[in-house]
PDB file of C-alpha atoms and ligand atoms in Angstrom:
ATOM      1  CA  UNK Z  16       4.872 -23.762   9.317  1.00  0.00           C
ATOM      2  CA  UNK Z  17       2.670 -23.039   6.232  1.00  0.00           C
ATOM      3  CA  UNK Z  18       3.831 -22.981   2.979  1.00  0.00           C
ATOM      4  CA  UNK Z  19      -0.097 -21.442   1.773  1.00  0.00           C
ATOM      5  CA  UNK Z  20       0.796 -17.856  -0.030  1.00  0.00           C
ATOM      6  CA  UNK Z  21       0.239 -15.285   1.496  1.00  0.00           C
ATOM      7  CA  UNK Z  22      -2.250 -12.778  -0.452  1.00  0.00           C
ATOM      8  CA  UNK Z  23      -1.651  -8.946  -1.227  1.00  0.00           C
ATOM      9  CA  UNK Z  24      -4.194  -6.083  -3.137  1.00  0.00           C
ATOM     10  CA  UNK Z  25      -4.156  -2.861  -3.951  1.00  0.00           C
ATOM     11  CA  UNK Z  26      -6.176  -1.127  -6.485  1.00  0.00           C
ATOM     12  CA  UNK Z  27      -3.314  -1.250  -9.087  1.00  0.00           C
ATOM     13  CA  UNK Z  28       0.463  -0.761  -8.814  1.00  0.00           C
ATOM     14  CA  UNK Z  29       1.006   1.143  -5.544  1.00  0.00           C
ATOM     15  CA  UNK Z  30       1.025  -2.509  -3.166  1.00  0.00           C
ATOM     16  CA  UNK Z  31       4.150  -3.810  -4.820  1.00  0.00           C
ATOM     17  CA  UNK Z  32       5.813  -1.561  -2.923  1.00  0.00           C
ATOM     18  CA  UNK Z  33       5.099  -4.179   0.295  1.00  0.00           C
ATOM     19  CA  UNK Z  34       5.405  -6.877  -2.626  1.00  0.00           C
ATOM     20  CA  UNK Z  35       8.810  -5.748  -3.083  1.00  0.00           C
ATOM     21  CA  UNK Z  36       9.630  -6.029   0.798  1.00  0.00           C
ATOM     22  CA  UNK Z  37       8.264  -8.687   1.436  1.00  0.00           C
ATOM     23  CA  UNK Z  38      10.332 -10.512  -1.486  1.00  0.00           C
ATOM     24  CA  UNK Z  39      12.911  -9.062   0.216  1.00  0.00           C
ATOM     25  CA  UNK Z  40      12.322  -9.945   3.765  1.00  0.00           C
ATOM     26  CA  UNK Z  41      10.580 -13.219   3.269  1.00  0.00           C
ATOM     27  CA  UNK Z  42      12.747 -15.328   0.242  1.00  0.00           C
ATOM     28  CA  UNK Z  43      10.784 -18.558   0.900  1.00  0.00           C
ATOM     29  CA  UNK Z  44       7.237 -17.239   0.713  1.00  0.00           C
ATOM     30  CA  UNK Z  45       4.893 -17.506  -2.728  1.00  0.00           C
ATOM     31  CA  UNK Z  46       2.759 -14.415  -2.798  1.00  0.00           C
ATOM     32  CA  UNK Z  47      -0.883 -13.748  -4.506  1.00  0.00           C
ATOM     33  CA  UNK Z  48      -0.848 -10.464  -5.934  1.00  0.00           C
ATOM     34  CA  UNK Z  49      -4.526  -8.481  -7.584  1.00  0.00           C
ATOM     35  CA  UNK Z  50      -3.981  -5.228  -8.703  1.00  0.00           C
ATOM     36  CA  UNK Z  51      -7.756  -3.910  -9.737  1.00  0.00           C
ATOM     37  CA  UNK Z  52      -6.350  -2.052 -12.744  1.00  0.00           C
ATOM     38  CA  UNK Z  53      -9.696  -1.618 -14.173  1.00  0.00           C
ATOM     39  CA  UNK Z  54     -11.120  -0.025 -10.979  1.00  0.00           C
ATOM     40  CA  UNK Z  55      -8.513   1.919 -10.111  1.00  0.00           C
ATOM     41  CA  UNK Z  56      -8.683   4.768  -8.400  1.00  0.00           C
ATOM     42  CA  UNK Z  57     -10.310   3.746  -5.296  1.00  0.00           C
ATOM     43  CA  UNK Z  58      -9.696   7.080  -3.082  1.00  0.00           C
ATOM     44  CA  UNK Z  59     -12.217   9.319  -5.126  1.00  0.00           C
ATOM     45  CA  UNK Z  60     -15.056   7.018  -4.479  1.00  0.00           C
ATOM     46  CA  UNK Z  61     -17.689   6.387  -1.630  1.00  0.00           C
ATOM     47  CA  UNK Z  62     -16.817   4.004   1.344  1.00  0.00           C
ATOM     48  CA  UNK Z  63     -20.187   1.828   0.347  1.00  0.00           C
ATOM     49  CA  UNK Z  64     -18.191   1.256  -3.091  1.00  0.00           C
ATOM     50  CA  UNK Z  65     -14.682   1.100  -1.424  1.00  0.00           C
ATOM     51  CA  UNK Z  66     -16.133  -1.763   1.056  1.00  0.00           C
ATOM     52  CA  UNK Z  67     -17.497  -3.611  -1.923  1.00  0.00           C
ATOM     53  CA  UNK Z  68     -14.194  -3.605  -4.196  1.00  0.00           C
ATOM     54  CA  UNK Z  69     -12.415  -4.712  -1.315  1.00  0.00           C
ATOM     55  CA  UNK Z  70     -15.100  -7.532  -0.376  1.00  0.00           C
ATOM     56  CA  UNK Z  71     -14.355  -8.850  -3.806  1.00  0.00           C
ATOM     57  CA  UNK Z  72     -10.290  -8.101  -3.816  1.00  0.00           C
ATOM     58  CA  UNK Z  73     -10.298 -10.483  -0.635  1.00  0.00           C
ATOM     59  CA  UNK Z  74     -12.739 -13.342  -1.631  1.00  0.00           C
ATOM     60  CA  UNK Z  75     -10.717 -13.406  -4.860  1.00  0.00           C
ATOM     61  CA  UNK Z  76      -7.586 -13.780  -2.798  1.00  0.00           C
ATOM     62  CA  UNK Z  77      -9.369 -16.440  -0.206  1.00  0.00           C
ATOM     63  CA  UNK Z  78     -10.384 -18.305  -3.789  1.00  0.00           C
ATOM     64  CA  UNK Z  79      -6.174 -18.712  -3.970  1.00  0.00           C
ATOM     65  CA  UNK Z  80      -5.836 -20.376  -0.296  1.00  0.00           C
ATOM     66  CA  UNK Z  81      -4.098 -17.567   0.764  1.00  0.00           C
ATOM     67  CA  UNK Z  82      -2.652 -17.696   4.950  1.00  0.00           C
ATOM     68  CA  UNK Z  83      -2.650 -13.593   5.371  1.00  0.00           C
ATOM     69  CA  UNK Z  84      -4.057 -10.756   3.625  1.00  0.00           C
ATOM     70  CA  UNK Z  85      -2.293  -7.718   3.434  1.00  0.00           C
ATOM     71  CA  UNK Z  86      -4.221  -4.854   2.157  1.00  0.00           C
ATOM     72  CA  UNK Z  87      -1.576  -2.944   0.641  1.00  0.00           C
ATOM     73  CA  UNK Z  88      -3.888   0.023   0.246  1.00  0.00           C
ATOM     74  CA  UNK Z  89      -4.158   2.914   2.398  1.00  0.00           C
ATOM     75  CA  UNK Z  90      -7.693   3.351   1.340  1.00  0.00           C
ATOM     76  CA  UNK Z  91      -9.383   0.094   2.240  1.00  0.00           C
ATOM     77  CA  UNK Z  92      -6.970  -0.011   5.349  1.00  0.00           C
ATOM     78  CA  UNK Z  93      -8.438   3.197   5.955  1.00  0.00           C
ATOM     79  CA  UNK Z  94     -12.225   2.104   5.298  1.00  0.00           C
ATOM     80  CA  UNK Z  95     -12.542  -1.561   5.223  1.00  0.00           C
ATOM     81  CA  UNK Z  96     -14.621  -2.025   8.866  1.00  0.00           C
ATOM     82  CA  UNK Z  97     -12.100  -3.536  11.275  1.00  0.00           C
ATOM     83  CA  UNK Z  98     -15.135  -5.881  12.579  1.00  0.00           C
ATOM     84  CA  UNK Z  99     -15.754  -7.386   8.976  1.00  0.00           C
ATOM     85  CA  UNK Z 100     -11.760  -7.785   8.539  1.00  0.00           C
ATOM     86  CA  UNK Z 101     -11.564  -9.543  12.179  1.00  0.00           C
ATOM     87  CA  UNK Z 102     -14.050 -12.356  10.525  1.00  0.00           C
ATOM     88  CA  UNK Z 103     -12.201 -13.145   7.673  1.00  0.00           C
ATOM     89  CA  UNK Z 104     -11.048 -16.812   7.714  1.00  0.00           C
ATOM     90  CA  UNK Z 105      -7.127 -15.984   7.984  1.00  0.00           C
ATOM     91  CA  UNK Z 106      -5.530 -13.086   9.475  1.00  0.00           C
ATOM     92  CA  UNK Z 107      -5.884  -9.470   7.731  1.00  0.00           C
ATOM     93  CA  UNK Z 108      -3.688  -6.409   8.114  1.00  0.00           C
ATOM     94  CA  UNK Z 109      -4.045  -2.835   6.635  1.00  0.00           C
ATOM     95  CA  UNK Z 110      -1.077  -0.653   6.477  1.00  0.00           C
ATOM     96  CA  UNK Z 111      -2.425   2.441   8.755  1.00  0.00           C
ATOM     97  CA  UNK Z 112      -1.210   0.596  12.163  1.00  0.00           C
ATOM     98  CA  UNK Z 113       2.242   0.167  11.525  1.00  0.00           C
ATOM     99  CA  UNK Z 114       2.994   3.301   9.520  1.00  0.00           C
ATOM    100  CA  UNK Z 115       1.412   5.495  12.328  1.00  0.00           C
ATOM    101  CA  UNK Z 116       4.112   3.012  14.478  1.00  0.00           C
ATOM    102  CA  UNK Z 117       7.302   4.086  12.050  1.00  0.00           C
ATOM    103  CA  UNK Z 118       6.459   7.577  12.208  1.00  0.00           C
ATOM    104  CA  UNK Z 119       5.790   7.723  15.743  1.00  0.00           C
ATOM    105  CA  UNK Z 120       9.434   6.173  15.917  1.00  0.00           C
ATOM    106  CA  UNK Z 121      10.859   8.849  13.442  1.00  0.00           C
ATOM    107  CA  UNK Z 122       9.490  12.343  14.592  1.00  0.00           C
ATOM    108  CA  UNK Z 123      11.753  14.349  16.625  1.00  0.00           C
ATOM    109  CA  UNK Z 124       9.278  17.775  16.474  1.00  0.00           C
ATOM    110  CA  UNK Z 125       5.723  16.038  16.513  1.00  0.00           C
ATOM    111  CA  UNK Z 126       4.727  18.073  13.617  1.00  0.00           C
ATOM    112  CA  UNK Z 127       3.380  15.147  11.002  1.00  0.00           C
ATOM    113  CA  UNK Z 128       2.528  15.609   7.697  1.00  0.00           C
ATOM    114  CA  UNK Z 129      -0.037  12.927   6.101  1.00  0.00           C
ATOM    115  CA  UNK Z 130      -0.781  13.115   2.569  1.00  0.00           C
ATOM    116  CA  UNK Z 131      -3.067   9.725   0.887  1.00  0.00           C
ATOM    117  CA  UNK Z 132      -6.384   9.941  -0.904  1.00  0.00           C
ATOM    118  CA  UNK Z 133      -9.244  11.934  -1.228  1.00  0.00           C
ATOM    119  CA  UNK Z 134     -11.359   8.688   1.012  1.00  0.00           C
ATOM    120  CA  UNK Z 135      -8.517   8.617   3.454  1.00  0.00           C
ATOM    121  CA  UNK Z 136      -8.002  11.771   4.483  1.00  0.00           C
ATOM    122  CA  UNK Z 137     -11.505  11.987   4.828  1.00  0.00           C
ATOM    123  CA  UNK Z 138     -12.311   8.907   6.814  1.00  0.00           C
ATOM    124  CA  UNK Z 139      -8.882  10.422   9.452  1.00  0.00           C
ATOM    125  CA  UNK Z 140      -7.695   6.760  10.200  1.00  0.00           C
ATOM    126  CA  UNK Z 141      -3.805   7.879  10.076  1.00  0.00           C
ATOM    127  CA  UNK Z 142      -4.441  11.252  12.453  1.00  0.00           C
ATOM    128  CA  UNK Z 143      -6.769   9.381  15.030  1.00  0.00           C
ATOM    129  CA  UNK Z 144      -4.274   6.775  15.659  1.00  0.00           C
ATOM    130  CA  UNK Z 145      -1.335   9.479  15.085  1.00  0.00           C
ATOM    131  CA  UNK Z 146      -3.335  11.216  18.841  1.00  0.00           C
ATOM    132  CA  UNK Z 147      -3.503   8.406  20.592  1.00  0.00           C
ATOM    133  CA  UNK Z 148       0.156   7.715  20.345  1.00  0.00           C
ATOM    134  CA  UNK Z 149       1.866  10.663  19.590  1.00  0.00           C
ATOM    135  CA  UNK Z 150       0.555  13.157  22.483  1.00  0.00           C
ATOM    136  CA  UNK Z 151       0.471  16.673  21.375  1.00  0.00           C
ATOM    137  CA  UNK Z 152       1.157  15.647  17.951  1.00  0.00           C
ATOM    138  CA  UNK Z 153       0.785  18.446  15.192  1.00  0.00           C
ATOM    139  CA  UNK Z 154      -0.819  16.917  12.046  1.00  0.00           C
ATOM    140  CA  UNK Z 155      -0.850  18.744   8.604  1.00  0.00           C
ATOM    141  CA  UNK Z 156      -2.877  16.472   6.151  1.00  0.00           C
ATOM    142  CA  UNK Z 157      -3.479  16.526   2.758  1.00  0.00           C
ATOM    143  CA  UNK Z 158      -5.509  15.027   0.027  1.00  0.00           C
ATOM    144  CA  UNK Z 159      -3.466  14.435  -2.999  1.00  0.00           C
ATOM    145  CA  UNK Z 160      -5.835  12.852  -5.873  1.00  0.00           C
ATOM    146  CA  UNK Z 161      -3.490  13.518  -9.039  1.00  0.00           C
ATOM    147  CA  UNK Z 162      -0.709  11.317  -7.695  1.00  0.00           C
ATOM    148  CA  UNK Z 163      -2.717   8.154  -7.958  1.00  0.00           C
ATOM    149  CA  UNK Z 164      -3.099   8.851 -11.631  1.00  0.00           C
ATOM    150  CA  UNK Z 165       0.558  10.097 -12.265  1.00  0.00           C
ATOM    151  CA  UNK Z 166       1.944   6.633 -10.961  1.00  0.00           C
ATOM    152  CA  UNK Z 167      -0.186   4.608 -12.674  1.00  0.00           C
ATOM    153  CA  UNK Z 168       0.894   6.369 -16.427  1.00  0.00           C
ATOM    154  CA  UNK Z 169       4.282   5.886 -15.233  1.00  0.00           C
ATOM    155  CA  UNK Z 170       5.022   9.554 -14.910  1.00  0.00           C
ATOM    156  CA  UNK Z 171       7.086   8.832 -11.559  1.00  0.00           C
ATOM    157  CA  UNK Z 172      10.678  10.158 -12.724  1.00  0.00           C
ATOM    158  CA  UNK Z 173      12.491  13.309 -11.875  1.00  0.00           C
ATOM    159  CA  UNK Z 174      12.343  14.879 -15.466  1.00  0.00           C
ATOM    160  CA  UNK Z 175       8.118  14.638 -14.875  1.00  0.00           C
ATOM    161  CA  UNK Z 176       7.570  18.467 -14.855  1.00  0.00           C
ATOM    162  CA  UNK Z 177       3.375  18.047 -14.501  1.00  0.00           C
ATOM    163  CA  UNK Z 178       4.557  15.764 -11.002  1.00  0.00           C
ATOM    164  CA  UNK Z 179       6.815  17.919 -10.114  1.00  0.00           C
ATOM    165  CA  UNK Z 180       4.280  20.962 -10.221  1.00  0.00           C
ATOM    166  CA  UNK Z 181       1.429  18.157  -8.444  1.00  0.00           C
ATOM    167  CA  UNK Z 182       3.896  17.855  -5.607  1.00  0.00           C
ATOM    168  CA  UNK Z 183       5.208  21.377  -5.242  1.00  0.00           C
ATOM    169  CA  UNK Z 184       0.854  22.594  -5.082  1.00  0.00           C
ATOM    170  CA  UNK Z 185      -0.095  19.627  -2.676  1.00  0.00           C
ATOM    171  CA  UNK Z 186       3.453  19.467  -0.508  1.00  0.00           C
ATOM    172  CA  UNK Z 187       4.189  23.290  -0.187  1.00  0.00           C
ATOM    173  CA  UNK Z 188       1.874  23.749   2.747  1.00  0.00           C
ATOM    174  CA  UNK Z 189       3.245  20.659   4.453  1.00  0.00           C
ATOM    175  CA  UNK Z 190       6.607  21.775   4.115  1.00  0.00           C
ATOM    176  CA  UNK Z 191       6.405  25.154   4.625  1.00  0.00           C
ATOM    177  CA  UNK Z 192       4.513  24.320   8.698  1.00  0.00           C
ATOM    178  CA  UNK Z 193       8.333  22.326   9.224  1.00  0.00           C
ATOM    179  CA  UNK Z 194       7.299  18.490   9.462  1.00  0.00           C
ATOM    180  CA  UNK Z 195      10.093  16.423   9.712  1.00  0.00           C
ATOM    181  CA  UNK Z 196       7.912  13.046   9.454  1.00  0.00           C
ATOM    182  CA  UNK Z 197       5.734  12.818   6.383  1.00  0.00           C
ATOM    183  CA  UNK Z 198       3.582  10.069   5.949  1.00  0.00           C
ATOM    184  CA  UNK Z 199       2.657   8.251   2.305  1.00  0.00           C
ATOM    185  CA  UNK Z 200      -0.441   7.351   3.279  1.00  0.00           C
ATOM    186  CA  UNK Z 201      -1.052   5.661  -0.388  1.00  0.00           C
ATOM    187  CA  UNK Z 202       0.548   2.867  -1.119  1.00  0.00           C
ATOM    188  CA  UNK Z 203       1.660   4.445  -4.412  1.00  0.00           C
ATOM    189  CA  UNK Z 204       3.195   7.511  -3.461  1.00  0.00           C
ATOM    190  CA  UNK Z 205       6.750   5.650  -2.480  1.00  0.00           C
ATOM    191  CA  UNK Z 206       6.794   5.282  -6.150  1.00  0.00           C
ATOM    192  CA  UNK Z 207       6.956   9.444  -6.240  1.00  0.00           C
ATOM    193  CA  UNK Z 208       9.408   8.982  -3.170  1.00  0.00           C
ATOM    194  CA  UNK Z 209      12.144  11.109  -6.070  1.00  0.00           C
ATOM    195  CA  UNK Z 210      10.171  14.008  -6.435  1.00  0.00           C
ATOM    196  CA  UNK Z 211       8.745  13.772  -3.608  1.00  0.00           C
ATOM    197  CA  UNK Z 212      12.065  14.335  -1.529  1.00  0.00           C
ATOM    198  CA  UNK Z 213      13.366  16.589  -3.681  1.00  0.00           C
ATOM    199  CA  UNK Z 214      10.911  19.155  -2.663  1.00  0.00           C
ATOM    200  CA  UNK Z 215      10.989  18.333   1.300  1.00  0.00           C
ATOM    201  CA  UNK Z 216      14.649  17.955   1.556  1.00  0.00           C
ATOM    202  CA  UNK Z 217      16.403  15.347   2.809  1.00  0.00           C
ATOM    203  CA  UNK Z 218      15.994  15.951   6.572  1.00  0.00           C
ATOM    204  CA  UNK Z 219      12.388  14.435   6.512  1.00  0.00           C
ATOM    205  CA  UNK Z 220      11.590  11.379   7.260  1.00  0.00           C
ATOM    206  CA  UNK Z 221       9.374  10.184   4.573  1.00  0.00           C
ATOM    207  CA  UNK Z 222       7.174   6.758   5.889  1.00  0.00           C
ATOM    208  CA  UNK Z 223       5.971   4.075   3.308  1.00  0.00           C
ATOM    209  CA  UNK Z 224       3.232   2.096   4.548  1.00  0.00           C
ATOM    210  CA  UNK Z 225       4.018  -1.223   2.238  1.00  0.00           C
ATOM    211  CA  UNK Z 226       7.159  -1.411   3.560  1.00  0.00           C
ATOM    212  CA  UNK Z 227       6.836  -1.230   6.989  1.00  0.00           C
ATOM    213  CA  UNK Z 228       3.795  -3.050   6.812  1.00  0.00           C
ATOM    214  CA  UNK Z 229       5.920  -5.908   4.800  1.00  0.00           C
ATOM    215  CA  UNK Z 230       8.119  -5.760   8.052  1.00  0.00           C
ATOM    216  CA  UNK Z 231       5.774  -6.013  10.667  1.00  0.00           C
ATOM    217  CA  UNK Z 232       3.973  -8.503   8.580  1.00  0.00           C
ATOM    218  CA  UNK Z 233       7.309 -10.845   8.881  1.00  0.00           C
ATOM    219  CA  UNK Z 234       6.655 -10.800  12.694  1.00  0.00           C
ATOM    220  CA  UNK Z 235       2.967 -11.445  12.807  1.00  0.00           C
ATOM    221  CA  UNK Z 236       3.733 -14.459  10.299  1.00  0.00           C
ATOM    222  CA  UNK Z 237       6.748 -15.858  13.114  1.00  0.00           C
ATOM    223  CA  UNK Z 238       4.309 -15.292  16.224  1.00  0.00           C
ATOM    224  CA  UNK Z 239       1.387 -17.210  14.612  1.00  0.00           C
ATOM    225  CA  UNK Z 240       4.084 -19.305  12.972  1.00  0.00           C
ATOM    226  CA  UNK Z 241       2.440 -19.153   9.624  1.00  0.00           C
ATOM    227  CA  UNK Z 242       5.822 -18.205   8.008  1.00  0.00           C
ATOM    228  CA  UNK Z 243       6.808 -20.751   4.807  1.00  0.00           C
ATOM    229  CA  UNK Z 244       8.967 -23.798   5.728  1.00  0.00           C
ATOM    230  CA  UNK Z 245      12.461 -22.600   5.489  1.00  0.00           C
ATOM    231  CA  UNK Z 246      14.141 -25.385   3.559  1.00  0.00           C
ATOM    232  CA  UNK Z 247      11.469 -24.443   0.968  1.00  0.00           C
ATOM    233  CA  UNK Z 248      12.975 -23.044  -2.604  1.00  0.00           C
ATOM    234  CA  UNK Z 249      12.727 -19.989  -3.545  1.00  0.00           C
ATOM    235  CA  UNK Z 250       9.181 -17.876  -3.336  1.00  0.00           C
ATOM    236  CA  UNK Z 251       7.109 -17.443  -6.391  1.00  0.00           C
ATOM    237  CA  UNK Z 252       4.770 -14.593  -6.920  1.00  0.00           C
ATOM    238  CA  UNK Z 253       1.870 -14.346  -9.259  1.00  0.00           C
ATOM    239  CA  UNK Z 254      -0.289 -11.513 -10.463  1.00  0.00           C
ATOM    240  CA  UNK Z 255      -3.840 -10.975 -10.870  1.00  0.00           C
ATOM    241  CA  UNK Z 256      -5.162  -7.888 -12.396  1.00  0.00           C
ATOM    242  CA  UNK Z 257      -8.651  -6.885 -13.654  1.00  0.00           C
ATOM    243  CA  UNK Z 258      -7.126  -4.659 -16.615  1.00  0.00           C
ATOM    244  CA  UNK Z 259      -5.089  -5.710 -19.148  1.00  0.00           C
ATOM    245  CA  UNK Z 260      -2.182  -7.595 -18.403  1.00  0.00           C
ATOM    246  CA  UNK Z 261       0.543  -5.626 -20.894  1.00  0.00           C
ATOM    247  CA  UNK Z 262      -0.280  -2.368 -18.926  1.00  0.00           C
ATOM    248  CA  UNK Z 263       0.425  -4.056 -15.585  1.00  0.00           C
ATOM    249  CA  UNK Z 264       3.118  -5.951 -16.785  1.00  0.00           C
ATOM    250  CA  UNK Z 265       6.136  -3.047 -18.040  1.00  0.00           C
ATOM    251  CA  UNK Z 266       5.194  -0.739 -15.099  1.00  0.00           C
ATOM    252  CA  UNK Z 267       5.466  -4.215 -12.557  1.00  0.00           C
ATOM    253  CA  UNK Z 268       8.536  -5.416 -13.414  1.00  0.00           C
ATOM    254  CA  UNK Z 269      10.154  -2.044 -13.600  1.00  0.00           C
ATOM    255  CA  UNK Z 270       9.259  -0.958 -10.091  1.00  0.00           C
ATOM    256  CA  UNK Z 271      10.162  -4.855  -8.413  1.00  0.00           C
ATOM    257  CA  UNK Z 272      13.349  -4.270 -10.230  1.00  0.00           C
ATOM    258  CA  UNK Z 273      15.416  -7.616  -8.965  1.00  0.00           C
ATOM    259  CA  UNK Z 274      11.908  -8.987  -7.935  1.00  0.00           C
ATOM    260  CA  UNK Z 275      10.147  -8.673 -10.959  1.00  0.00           C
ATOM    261  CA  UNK Z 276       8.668 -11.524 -13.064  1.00  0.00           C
ATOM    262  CA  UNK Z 277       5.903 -14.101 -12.675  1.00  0.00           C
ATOM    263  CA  UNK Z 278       2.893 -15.304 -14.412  1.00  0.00           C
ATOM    264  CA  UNK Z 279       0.427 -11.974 -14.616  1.00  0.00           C
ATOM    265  CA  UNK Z 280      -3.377 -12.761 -15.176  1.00  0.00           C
ATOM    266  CA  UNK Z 281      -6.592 -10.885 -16.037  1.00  0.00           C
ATOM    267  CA  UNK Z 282      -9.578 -11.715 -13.608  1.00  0.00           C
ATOM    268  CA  UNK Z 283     -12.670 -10.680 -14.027  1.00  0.00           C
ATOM    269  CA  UNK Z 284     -13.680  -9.479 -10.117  1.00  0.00           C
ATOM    270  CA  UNK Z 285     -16.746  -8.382 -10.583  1.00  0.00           C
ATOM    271  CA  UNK Z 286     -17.795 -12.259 -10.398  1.00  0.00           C
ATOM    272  CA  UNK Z 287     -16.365 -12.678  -6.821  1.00  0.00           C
TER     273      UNK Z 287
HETATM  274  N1  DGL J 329      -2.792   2.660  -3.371  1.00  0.00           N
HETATM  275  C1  DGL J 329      -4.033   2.993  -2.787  1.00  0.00           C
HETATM  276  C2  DGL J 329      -3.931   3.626  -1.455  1.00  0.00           C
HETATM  277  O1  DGL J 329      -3.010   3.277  -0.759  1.00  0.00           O
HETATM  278  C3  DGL J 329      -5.196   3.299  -3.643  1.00  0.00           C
HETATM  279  C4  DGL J 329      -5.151   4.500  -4.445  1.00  0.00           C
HETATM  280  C5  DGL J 329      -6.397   4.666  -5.250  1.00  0.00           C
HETATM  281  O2  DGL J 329      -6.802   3.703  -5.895  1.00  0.00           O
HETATM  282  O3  DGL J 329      -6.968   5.757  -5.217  1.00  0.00           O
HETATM  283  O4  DGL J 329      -4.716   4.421  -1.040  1.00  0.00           O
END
């Protein structure tokens, strides 16, 4: 048993969507949240700068004791070296492994559609994995840079006609080749999960990599039995942000809906 949090980044809102599971799944645990709202977006950007905002996201996290480190962040899952992230003083998990896993699971046709940032599609962490376990998989990928931006203005709801129009010029390619597995490789896209299956239809199965990586997180946690003592009160959860708080703050607590609330703090992570 450990009762340590465990520690979570993204580069702004799009890891609460594991937050959310894993308040969910895991009641008794405290979690460590940074959301690098003044760095944010990470996908347009080199992997040399990518490596170094996630260098700091995690030694800020190790400076709050955490037991695991979830990057919640298809971006530095995708780019963060595996050997660096084997070395780290508690166990680390990006969200590319398991949501290769779920979709695996879900496709019926083996035609895959992966959509994430400009740095991820590039880098092809989601498609090489997708080949080695999917044989004869079809993959129809897609960089998406506009939806970063949408989510974090909050322009995430049905009546959004500039997302809507994003979605129908990234998706209608994807769509129209007959995918019925899509994968969000960005942690934020869930948060366009609407729109986003409004335009594919309901018949595809559309994998978010926060939440299944939440879930196979749980397990990890019981096999190294690192999970929080369960007699334990409830979980806590704080946030740690390196933009203003207020901005963070309305767009949080209306995506963790039931989950929402905790103390939210401004760090400056440059100094980490
Ligand atoms: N949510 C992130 C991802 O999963 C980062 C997006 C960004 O900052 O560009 O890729």
């Amino acid at each position: 048993m450990d009762n340590r949090p465990i520690g979570v980044f993204d580069s702004g809102l799009g890891g609460l969507t594991g937050v959310r599971q894993l308040r969910k799944i895991l009641p008794h645990e405290d979690i460590v949240y940074f959301g690098d709202t003044g760095r944010v977006p990470y996908g347009s950007r080199s992997p040399e700068t990518i490596i170094q905002y996630a260098q700091q996201d995690i030694n800020f996290l190790l400076s709050k004791n955490v037991k695991f480190i979830m990057a919640a962040c298809g971006t530095v899952s995708s780019t963060y070296p595996l050997d660096r992230a084997a070395n780290l003083p508690v166990p680390y998990t990006g969200v590319v492994g398991s949501t290769v896993r779920a979709a695996e699971a879900a496709t019926r046709n083996r035609k895959v559609g992966v959509i994430g940032t400009a740095a991820t599609i590039r880098s092809g962490s989601y498609d090489s994995l997708l080949r080695q376990l999917v044989p004869g998989v079809e993959i129809h990928k897609q960089a998406c840079p506009l939806f970063v931006p949408l989510v974090e203005n909050g322009m995430v709801g049905m009546d959004e006609e500039i997302t809507r129009l994003a979605v129908a010029k990234y998706l209608g390619g994807i769509r129209d080749a007959g995918v019925d597995t899509l994968i969000l490789g960005c942690t934020h896209y869930p948060l366009l999960t609407e729109q986003i299956r409004a335009f594919m239809g309901p018949e595809v199965a559309l994998i978010d990599p926060g939440k299944v990586t939440a879930i196979a997180m749980k397990e990890a946690l019981q096999a190294l039995e690192l999970l929080a003592d369960p007699a334990k009160e409830q979980g806590s959860a704080e946030f740690y942000v390196s933009d203003t708080v207020e901005a963070f703050s309305a767009s949080a607590d209306l995506f963790l809906g039931q989950y929402a609330g905790g103390k939210v703090e401004r760090v400056a992570i440059e100094t980490y």
